mmCIF file of C-alpha atoms in Angstrom:
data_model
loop_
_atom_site.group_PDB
_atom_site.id
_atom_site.type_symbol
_atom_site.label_atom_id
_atom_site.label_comp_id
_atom_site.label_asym_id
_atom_site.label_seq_id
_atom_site.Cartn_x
_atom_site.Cartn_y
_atom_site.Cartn_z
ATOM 1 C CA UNK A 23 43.277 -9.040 -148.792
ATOM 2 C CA UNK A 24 39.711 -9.061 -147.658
ATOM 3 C CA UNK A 25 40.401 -7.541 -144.502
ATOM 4 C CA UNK A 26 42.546 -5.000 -145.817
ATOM 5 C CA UNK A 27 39.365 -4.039 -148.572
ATOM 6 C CA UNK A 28 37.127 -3.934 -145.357
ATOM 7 C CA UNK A 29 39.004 -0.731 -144.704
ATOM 8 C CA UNK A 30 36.726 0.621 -147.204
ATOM 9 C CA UNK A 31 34.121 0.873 -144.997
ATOM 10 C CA UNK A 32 35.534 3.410 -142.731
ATOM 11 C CA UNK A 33 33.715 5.837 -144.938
ATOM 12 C CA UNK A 34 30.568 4.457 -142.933
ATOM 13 C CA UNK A 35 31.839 3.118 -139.812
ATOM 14 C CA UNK A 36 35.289 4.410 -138.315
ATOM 15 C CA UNK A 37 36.370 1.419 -136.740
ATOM 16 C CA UNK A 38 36.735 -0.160 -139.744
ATOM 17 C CA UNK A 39 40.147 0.504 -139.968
ATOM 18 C CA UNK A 40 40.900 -1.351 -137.126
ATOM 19 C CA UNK A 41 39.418 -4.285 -137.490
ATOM 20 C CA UNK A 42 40.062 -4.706 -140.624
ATOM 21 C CA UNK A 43 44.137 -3.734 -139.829
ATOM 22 C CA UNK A 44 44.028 -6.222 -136.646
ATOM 23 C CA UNK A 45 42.486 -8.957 -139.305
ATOM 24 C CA UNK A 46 45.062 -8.348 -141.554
ATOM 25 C CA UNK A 47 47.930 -8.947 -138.904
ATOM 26 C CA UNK A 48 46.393 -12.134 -137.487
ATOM 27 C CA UNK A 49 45.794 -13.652 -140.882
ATOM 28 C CA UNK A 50 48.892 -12.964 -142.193
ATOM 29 C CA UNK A 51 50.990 -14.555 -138.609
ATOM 30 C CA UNK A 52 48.513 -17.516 -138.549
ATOM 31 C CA UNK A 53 47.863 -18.583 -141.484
ATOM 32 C CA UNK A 54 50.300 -17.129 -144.537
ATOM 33 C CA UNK A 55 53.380 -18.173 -142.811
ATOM 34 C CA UNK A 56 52.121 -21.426 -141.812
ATOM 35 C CA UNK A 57 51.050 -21.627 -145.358
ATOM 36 C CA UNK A 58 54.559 -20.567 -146.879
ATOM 37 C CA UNK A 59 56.576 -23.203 -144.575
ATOM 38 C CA UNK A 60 54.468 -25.656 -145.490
ATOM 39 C CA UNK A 61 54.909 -24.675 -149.304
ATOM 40 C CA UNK A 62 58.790 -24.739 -148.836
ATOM 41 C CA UNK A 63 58.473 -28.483 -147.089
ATOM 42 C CA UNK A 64 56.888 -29.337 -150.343
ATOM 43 C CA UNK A 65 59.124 -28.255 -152.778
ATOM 44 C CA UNK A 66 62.225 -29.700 -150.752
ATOM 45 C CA UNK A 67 60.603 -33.150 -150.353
ATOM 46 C CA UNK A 68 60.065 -33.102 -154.583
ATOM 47 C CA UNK A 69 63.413 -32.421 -154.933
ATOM 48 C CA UNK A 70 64.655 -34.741 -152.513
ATOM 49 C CA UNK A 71 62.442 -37.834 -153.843
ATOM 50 C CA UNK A 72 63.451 -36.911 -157.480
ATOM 51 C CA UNK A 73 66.981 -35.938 -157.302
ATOM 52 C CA UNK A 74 67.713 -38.704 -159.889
ATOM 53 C CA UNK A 75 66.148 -37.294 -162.383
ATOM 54 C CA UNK A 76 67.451 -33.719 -161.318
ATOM 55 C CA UNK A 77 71.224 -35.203 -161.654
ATOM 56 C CA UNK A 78 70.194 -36.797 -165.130
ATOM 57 C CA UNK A 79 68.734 -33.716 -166.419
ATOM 58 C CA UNK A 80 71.792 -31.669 -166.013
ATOM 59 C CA UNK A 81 73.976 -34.633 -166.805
ATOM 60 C CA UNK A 82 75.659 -34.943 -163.620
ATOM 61 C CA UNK A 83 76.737 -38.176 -161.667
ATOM 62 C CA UNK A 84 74.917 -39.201 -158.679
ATOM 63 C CA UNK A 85 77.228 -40.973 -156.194
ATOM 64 C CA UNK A 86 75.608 -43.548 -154.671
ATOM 65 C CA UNK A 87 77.824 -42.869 -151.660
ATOM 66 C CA UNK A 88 75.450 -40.678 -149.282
ATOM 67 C CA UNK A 89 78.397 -38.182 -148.030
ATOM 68 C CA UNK A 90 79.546 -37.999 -151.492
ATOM 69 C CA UNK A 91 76.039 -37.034 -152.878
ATOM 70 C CA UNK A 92 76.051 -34.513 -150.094
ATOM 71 C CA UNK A 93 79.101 -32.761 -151.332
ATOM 72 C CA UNK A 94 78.317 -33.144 -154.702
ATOM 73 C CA UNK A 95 74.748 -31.790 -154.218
ATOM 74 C CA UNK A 96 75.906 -28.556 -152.746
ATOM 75 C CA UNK A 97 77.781 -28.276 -155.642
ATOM 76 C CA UNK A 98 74.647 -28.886 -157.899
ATOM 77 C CA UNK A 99 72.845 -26.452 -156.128
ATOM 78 C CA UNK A 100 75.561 -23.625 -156.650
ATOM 79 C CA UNK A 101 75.873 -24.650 -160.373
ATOM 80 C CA UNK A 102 72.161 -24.230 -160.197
ATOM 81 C CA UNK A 103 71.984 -21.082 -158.324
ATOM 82 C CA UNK A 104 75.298 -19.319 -160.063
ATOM 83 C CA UNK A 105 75.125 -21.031 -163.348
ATOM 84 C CA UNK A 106 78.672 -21.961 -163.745
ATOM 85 C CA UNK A 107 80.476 -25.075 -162.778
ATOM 86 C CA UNK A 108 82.947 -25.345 -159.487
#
């Protein structure tokens, strides 16, 4: 955001559109992204360490059977995204 507000200053310097353009870019490959995956490796790990509580909530059975809970997890996840059960 700050390098897109240094545009501003192309009202006093006219290469301030570049630089602050080129900043933009860089920041936004290097560090947002990297920022947002990191983000998403978060929010997967909560779910997968509290699952239990996940399956309890919604009053669902968690097979303690690891391909089982696979299956039925996919199906938790549609109930979850759709709202309707399969």
């Amino acid at each position: 955001m700050w390098s897109l507000l240094f545009i501003l200053w192309t009202v006093w310097a006219w290469w301030a559109v570049f630089v602050g353009i080129i900043s933009a870019i860089f920041v936004y490959y290097n560090w947002a992204l990297d920022a947002a995956r990191n983000y998403g490796e978060l929010i997967e790990a909560t779910f997968d360490l509290h699952r239990h509580l996940l399956y309890q909530s919604v009053r669902w059975y968690l097979n303690p059977d690891p391909k089982e809970e696979r299956r039925v997890g996919q199906q938790l996840t549609e109930y979850l995204w759709r709202g309707w059960g399969l």
